[in-house]
Short mmCIF file of C-alpha atoms in Angstrom, two decimals:
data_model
loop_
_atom_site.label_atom_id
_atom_site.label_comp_id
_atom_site.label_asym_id
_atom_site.label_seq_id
_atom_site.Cartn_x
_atom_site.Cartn_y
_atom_site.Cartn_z
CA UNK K 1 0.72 -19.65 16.28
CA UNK K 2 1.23 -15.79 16.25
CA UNK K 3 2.84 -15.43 18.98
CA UNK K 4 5.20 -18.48 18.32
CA UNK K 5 5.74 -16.95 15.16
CA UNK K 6 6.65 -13.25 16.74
CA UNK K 7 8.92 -14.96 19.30
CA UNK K 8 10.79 -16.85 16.57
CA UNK K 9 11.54 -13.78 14.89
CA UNK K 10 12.74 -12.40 17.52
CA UNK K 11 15.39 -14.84 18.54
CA UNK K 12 16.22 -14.78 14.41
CA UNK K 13 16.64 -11.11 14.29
CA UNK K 14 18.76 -11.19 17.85
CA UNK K 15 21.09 -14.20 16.65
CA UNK K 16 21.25 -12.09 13.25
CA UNK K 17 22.31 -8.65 14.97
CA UNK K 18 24.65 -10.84 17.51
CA UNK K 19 26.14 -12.06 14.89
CA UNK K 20 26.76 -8.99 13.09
CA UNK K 21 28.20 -7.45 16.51
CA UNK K 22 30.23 -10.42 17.14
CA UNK K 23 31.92 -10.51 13.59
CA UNK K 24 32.82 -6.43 14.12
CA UNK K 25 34.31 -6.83 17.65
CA UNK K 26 36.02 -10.04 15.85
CA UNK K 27 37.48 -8.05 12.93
CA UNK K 28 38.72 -5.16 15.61
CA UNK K 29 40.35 -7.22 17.79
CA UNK K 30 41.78 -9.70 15.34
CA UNK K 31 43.25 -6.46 12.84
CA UNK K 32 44.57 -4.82 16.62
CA UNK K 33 46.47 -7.96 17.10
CA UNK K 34 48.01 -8.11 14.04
CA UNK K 35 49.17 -4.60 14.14
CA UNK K 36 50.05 -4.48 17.25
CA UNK K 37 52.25 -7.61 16.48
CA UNK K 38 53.44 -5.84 14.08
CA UNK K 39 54.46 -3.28 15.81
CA UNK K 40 56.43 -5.30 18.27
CA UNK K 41 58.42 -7.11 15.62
CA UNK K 42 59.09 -3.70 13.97
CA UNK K 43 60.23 -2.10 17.48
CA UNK K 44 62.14 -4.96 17.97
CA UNK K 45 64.08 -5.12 14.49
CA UNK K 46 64.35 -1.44 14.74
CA UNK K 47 66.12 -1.48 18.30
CA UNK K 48 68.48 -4.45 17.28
CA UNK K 49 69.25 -2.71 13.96
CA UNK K 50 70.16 0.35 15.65
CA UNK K 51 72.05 -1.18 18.35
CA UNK K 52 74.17 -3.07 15.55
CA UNK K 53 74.18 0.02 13.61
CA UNK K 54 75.76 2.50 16.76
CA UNK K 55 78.51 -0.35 17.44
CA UNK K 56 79.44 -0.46 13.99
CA UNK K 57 79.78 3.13 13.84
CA UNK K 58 81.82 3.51 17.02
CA UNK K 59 84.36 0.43 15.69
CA UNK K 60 84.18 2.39 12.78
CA UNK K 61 85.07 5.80 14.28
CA UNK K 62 87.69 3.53 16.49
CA UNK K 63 89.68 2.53 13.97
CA UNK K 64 89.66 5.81 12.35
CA UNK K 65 91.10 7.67 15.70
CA UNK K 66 93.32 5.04 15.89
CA UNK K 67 94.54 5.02 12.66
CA UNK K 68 95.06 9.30 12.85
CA UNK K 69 96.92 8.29 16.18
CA UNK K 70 99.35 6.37 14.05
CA UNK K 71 100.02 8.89 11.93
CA UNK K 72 100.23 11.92 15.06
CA UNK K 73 102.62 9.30 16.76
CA UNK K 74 105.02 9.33 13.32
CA UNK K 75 105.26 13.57 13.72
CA UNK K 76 106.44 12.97 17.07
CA UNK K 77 110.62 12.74 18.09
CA UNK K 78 110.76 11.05 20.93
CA UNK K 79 108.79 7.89 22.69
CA UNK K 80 107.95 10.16 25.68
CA UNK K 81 106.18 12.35 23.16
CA UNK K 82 104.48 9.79 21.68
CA UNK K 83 103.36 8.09 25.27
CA UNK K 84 100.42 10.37 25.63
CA UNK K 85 99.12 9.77 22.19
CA UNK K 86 99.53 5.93 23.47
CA UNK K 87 97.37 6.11 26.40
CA UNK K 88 94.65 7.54 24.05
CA UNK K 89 95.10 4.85 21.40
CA UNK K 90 94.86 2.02 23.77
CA UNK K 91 91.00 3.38 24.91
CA UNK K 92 90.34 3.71 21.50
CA UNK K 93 91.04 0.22 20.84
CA UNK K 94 89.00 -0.96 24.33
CA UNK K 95 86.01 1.18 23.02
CA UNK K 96 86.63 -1.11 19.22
CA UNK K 97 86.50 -4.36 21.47
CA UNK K 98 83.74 -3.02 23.65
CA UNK K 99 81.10 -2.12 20.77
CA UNK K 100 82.29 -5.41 19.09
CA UNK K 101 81.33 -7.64 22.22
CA UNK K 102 77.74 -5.38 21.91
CA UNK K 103 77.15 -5.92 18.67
CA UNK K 104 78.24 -9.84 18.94
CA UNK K 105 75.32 -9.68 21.67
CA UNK K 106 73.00 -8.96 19.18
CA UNK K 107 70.34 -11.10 16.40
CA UNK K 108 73.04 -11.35 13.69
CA UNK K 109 71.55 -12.43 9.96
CA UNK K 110 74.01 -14.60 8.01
CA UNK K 111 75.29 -11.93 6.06
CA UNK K 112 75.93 -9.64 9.15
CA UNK K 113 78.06 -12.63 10.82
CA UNK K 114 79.80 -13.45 7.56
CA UNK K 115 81.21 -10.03 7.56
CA UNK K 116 82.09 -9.86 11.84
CA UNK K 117 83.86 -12.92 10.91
CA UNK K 118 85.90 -11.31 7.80
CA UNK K 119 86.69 -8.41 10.31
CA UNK K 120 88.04 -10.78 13.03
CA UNK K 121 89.90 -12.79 10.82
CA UNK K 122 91.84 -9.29 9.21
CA UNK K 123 92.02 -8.51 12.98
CA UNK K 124 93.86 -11.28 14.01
CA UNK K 125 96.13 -11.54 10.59
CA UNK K 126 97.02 -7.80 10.92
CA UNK K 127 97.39 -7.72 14.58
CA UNK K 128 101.52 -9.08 14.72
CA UNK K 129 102.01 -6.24 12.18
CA UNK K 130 100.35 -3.81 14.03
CA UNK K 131 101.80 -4.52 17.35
CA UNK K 132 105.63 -4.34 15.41
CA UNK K 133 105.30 -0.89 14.62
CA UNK K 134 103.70 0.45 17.90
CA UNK K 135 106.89 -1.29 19.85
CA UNK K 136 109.27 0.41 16.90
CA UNK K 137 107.09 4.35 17.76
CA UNK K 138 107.85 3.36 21.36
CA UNK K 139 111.64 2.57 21.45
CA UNK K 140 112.98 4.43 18.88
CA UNK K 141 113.29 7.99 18.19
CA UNK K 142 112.43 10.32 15.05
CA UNK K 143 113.09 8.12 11.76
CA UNK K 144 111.24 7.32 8.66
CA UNK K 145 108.04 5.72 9.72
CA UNK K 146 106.40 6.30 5.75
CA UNK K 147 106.90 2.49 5.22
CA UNK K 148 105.24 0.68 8.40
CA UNK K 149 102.66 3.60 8.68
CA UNK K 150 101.60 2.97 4.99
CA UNK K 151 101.37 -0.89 5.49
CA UNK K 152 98.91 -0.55 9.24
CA UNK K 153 96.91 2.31 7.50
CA UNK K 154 96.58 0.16 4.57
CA UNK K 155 95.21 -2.57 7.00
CA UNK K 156 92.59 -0.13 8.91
CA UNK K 157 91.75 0.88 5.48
CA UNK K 158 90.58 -2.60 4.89
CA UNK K 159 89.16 -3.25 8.64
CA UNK K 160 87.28 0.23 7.71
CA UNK K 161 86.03 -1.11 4.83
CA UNK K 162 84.79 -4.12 6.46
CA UNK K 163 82.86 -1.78 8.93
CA UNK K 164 81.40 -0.13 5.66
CA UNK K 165 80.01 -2.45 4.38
CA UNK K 166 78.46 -3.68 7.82
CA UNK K 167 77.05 -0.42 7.98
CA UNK K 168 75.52 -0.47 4.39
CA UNK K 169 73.69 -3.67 5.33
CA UNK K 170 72.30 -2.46 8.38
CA UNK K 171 70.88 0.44 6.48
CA UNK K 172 69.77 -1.40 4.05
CA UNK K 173 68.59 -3.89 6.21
CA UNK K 174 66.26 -1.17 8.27
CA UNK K 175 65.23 0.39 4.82
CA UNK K 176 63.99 -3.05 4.00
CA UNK K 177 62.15 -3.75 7.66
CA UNK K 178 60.35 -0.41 7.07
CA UNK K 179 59.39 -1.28 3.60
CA UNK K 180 58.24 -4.75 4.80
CA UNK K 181 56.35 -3.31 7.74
CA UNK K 182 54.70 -0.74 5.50
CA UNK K 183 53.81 -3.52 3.30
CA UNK K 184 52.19 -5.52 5.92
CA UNK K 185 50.52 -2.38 6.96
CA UNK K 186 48.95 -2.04 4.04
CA UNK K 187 47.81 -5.78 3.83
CA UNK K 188 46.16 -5.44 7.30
CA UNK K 189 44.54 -2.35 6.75
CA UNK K 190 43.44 -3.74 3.33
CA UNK K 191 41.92 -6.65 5.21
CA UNK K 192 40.54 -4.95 7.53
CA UNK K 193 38.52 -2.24 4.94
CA UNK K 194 37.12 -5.48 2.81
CA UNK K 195 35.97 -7.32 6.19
CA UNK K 196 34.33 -3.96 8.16
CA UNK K 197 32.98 -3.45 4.09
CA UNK K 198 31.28 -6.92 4.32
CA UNK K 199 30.35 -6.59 7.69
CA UNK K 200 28.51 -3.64 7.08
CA UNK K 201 26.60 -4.73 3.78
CA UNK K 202 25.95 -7.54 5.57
CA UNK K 203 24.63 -5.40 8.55
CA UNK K 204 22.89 -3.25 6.35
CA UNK K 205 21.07 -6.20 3.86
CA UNK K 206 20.28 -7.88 7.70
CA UNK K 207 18.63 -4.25 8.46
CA UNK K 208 17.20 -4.19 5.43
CA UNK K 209 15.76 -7.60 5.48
CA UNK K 210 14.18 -7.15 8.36
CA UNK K 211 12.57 -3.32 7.98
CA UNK K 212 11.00 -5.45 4.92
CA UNK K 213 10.15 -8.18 7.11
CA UNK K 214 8.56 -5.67 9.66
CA UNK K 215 7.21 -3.70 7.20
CA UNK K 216 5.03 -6.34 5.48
CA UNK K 217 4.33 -8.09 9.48
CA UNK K 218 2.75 -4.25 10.12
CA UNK K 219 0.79 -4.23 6.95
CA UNK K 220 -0.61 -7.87 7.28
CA UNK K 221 -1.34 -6.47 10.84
CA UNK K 222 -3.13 -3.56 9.76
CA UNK K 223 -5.18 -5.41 7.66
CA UNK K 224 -5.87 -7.69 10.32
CA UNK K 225 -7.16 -5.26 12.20
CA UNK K 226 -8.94 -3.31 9.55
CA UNK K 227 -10.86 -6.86 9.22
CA UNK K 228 -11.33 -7.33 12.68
CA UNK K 229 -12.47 -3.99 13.04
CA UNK K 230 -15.13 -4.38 10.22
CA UNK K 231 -16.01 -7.63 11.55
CA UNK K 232 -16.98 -6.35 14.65
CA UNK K 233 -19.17 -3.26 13.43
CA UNK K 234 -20.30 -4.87 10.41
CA UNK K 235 -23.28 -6.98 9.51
CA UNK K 236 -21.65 -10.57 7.93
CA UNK K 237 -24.45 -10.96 5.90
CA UNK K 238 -25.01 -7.92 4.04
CA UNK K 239 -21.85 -5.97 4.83
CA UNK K 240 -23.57 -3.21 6.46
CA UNK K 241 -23.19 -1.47 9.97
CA UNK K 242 -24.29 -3.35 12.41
CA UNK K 243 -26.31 -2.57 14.93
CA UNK K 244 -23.11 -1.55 17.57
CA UNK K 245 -21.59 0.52 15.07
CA UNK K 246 -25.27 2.24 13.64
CA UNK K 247 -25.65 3.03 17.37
CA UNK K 248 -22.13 4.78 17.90
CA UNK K 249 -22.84 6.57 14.35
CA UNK K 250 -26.35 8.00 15.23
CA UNK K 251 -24.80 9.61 18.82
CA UNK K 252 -22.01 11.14 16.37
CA UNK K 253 -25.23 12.38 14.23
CA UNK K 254 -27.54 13.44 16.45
CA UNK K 255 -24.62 15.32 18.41
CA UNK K 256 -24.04 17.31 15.23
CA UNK K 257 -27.26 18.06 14.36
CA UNK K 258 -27.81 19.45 17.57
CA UNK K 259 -24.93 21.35 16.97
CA UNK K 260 -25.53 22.79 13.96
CA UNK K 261 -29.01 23.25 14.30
CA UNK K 262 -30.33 20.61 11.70
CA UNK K 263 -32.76 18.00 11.40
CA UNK K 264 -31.77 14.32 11.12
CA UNK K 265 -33.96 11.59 9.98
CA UNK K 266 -34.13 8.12 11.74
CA UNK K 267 -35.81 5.75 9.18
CA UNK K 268 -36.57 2.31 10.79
CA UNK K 269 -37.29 -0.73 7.98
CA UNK K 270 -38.63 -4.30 8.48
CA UNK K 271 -39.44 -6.46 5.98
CA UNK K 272 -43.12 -7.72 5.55
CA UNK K 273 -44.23 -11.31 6.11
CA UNK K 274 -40.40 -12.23 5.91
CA UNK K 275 -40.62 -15.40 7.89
CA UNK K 276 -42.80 -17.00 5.43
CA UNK K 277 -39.99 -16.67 2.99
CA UNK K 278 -37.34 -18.50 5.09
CA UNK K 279 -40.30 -21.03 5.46
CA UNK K 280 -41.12 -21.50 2.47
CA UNK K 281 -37.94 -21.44 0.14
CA UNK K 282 -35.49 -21.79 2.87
CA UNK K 283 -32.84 -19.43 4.80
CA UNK K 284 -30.48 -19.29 1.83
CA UNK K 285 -33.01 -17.89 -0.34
CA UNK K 286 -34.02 -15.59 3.12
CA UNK K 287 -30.80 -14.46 2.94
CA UNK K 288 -30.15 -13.73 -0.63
CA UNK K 289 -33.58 -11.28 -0.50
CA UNK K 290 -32.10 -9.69 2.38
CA UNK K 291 -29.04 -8.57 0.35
CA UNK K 292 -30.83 -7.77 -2.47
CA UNK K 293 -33.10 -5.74 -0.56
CA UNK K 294 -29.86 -3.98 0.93
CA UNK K 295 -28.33 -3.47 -2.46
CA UNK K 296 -31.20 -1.57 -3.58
CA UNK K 297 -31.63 1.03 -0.90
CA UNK K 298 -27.94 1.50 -1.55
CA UNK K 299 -28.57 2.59 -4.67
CA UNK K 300 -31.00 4.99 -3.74
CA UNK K 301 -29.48 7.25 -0.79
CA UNK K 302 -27.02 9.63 -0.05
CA UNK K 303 -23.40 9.35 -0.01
CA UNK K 304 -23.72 11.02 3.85
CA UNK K 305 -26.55 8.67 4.48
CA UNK K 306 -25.51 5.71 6.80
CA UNK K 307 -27.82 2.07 6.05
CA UNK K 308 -27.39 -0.75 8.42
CA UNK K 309 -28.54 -3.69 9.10
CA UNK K 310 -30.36 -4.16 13.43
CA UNK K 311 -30.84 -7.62 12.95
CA UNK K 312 -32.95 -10.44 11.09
CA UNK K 313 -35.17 -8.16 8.74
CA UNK K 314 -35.05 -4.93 10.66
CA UNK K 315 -32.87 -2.06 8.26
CA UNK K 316 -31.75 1.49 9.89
CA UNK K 317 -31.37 4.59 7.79
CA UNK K 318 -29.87 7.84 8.65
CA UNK K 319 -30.66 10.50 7.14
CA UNK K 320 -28.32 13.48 8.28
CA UNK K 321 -28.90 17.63 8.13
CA UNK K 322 -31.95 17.23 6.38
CA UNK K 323 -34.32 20.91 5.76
CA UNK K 324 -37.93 18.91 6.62
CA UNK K 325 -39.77 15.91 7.04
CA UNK K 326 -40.82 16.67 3.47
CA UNK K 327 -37.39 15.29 2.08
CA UNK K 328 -37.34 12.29 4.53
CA UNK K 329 -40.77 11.36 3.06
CA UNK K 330 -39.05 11.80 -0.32
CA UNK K 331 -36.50 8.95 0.42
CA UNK K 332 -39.10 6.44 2.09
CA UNK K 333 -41.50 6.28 -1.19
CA UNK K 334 -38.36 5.79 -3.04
CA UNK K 335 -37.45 2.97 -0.66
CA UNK K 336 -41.18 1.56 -0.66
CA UNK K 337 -41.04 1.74 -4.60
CA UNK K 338 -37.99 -0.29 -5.01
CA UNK K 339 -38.31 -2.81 -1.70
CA UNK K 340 -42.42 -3.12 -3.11
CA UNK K 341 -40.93 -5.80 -6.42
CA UNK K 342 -41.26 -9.32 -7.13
CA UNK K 343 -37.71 -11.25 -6.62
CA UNK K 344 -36.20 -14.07 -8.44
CA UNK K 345 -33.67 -15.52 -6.27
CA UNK K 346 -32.11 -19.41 -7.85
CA UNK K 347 -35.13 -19.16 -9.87
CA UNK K 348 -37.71 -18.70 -7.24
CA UNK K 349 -40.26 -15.85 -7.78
CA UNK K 350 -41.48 -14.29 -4.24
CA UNK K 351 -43.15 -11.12 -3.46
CA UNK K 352 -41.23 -8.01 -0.77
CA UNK K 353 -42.65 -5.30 0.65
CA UNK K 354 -42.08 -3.65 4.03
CA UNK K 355 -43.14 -1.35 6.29
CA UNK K 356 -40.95 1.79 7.09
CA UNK K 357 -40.92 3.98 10.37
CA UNK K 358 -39.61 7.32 10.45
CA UNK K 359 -38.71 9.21 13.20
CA UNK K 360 -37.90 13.58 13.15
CA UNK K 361 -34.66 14.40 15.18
CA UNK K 362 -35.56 18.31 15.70
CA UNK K 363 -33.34 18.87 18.44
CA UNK K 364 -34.94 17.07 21.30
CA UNK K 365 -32.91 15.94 24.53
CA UNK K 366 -32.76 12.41 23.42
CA UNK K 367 -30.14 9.53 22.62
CA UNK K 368 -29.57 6.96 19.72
CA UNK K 369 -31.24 4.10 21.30
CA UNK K 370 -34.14 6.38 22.13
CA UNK K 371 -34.18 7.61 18.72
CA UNK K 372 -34.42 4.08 17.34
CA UNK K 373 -36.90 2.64 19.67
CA UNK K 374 -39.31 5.84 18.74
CA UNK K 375 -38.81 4.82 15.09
CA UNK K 376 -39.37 1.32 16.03
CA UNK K 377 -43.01 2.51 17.04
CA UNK K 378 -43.23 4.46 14.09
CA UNK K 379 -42.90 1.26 12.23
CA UNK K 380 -45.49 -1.24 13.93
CA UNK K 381 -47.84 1.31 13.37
CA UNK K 382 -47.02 1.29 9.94
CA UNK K 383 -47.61 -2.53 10.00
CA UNK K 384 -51.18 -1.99 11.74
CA UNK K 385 -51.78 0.22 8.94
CA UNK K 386 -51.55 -2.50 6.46
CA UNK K 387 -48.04 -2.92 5.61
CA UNK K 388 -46.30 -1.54 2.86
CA UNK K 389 -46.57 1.61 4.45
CA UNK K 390 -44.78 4.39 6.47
CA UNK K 391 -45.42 6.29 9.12
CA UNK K 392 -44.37 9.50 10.81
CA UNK K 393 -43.73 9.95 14.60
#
C-alpha cells in the first residue's frame, strides 16, 4: 500500500508540474502569436498607408509644378518660348497619372475611394478647359492670359484640395492604426501579465502544496522509523531495552570506562519463583508484576543508568563510572528493598523477591556478552544462597 501510495503521488505531482509547464509554454506561444499577428497587420497597414500617402503627395506636388508651369508659360512671348516649359509639364502630368494608377493599386477604405473618385470626376470636368488654354499658350503670342490662368489655377486649387484632404485621412488614418495597435498592445500584454500571474500562483500554491505534502510524508516517516527503531531495541512488554540494544549499550560503556579509567557496574536481576506466578494467576497477571517490578527500579536509579529487560524475568542494570563496588552494593539493597513487597495486581495479592548478580567492570580485557554471562553466574549463586540475595563476582 506504501509504495502504491508513493507511486500515485508521483504521477499526481508530475501531471501537476506538466501541467503547470504546459499552461506557460501555452501562454508564450499563444501571446507570441498574437503579437506577432499584430505586427504583421500593423506592417502591413503601415506599408499601404505610406504607399497611398507618397502617391498622394507626388499628385499633389504634380499639380502644383504644373500649375507654376501655367503661370511661367503666361511670362513667356512666344510659343517657342513656352515649348520647353511644355515638355516639362507634360512629365509632370505622366508622373500625376503614374502615382494615381499606384495608389488605385492599393487597399482603398470607403472614404479614401470616395475622394479618388471626387478627384477623377474634377479631372475629367476640368480637363476640356484645361486643354483650351494650353492650345491658346501654344499658338498665340504674348496677350492677356490673367483670365484663363485664373479659371485652370482655380481648378488645381480645387484638384489640390482634393489631394489635401486625401492626405489628411491617410494621416489620420496611420495616427489611428498606431493608436489601435498600441491599444491591442496593451490588451495582449495585459493578458499575458494576468495569465503568467495565475500561472505562477498556481505554480507556486502546486509547490507549496506539495512541500506540505512532503513535509508531513517525511514526518509520518520519521516517526515510522523512530517506532520501528524502538520496536526493534525495545522490550514490548515493559518498554525497556532489549536485550540487542542493552548489548550494543554495554560495548559503548565498557569502551568508555576503559577509557576514562572508571568502574562500571553490570547488575544482573531475575525474579524468584516467577513461574509459579504465571501458574498460578495466569500470564496477564505474570506480566503486569513484571512491569511493576520495572517501574520500580526506575524509580530508583540514575538518570545515566541504563535498565533493560534480557528476557522472561531476567532484568540488566548498568551502572556507569561508578568510584567502588561500595556504591553498586548501595543500588542492589535498594533494588532488593523495593522488588522484596507483596503485589496486588486485579486484586490478587502475591509475594516478589529476586535474586541480583553483580558483576565489577575494573578494566579487564572483556566484552558485553562476557560481562553479562559473568553476572549471570553472579546471580545463580545468589539463588543457591537462598534467594533474595546478591552476590558479588
Amino acid at each position: 500500500m506504501v509504495h502504491r501510495g508513493s507511486g500515485f503521488r508521483f504521477f499526481f505531482y508530475l501531471i501537476g508540474f506538466s501541467a503547470i509547464f504546459l499552461a506557460f509554454i501555452y501562454t508564450s506561444v499563444f501571446s507570441y502569436q498574437q503579437y506577432a499577428n499584430l505586427r504583421a497587420e500593423l506592417t502591413t497597414a503601415n506599408s499601404n498607408n505610406d504607399v497611398q500617402l507618397r502617391a498622394a503627395m507626388a499628385m499633389r506636388a504634380a499639380v502644383r509644378e504644373r500649375a507654376i508651369l501655367l503661370w511661367q508659360m503666361t511670362l513667356l512671348e512666344t510659343p517657342e518660348e513656352r515649348k520647353k516649359l511644355f515638355n516639362t509639364f507634360y512629365s509632370q502630368g505622366s508622373e500625376y497619372h503614374k502615382s494615381r494608377l499606384t495608389l488605385l493599386n492599393t487597399e482603398l477604405d470607403p472614404p479614401e475611394q470616395n475622394i479618388i473618385a471626387k478627384l477623377d470626376k474634377q479631372t475629367a470636368n476640368r480637363f476640356p478647359e484645361l486643354r483650351t488654354f494650353t492650345e491658346l499658350l501654344t499658338n498665340n503670342r504674348f496677350q492677356d492670359f490673367r483670365l484663363e490662368l485664373s479659371k485652370v489655377l482655380k481648378d488645381k486649387t480645387t484638384i489640390a484640395g482634393l489631394l489635401d484632404q486625401f492626405i489628411t485621412l491617410q494621416q489620420a488614418q496611420n495616427e489611428e492604426v498606431w493608436q489601435d495597435s498600441s491599444h491591442k498592445m496593451d490588451e495582449v500584454l495585459s493578458e499575458l501579465i494576468t495569465r503568467m500571474v495565475l500561472i505562477i500562483l498556481g505554480g507556486f500554491m502546486f509547490a507549496l502544496y506539495v512541500m506540505v505534502t512532503t513535509s508531513k510524508q517525511n514526518k509520518l516517516i520519521r516517526i515510522a522509523n523512530q517506532e520501528l527503531h524502538h520496536l526493534a531495541c525495545h522490550d514490548n512488554l515493559t518498554g525497556l531495552p532489549n536485550r540487542r540494544f542493552l548489548l550494543h549499550q554495554l560495548e559503548i560503556v565498557l569502551a568508555a570506562a576503559k577509557r576514562k579509567q572508571h568502574k562500571a557496574a553490570i547488575i544482573f536481576i531475575d525474579v524468584d519463583d516467577f513461574k509459579p506466578i504465571n501458574d498460578t494467576y495466569g500470564h496477564d497477571i505474570g506480566d503486569q508484576c513484571l512491569q511493576n517490578i520495572s517501574n520500580r527500579i526506575s524509580e530508583v536509579i540514575r538518570g545515566s543508568d541504563m535498565l533493560g529487560r534480557l528476557g522472561g524475568d531476567e532484568f540488566l542494570l548498568i551502572l556507569s563510572e561508578i568510584d567502588s563496588s561500595t556504591q553498586a552494593i548501595a543500588v542492589i539493597q535498594k533494588l532488593l528493598e523495593i522488588i522484596n513487597k507483596e503485589l496486588i495486581v486485579d486484586g490478587q495479592i502475591t509475594h516478589i523477591s529476586a535474586s541480583i548478580g553483580l558483576y565489577i567492570y575494573a578494566l579487564e580485557d572483556i566484552n558485553a556478552e562476557e560481562a553479562i554471562t559473568l553476572a549471570d553466574k553472579a546471580m545463580y549463586q545468589a539463588k543457591k544462597m537462598g534467594k533474595n540475595q546478591f552476590y558479588i563476582i
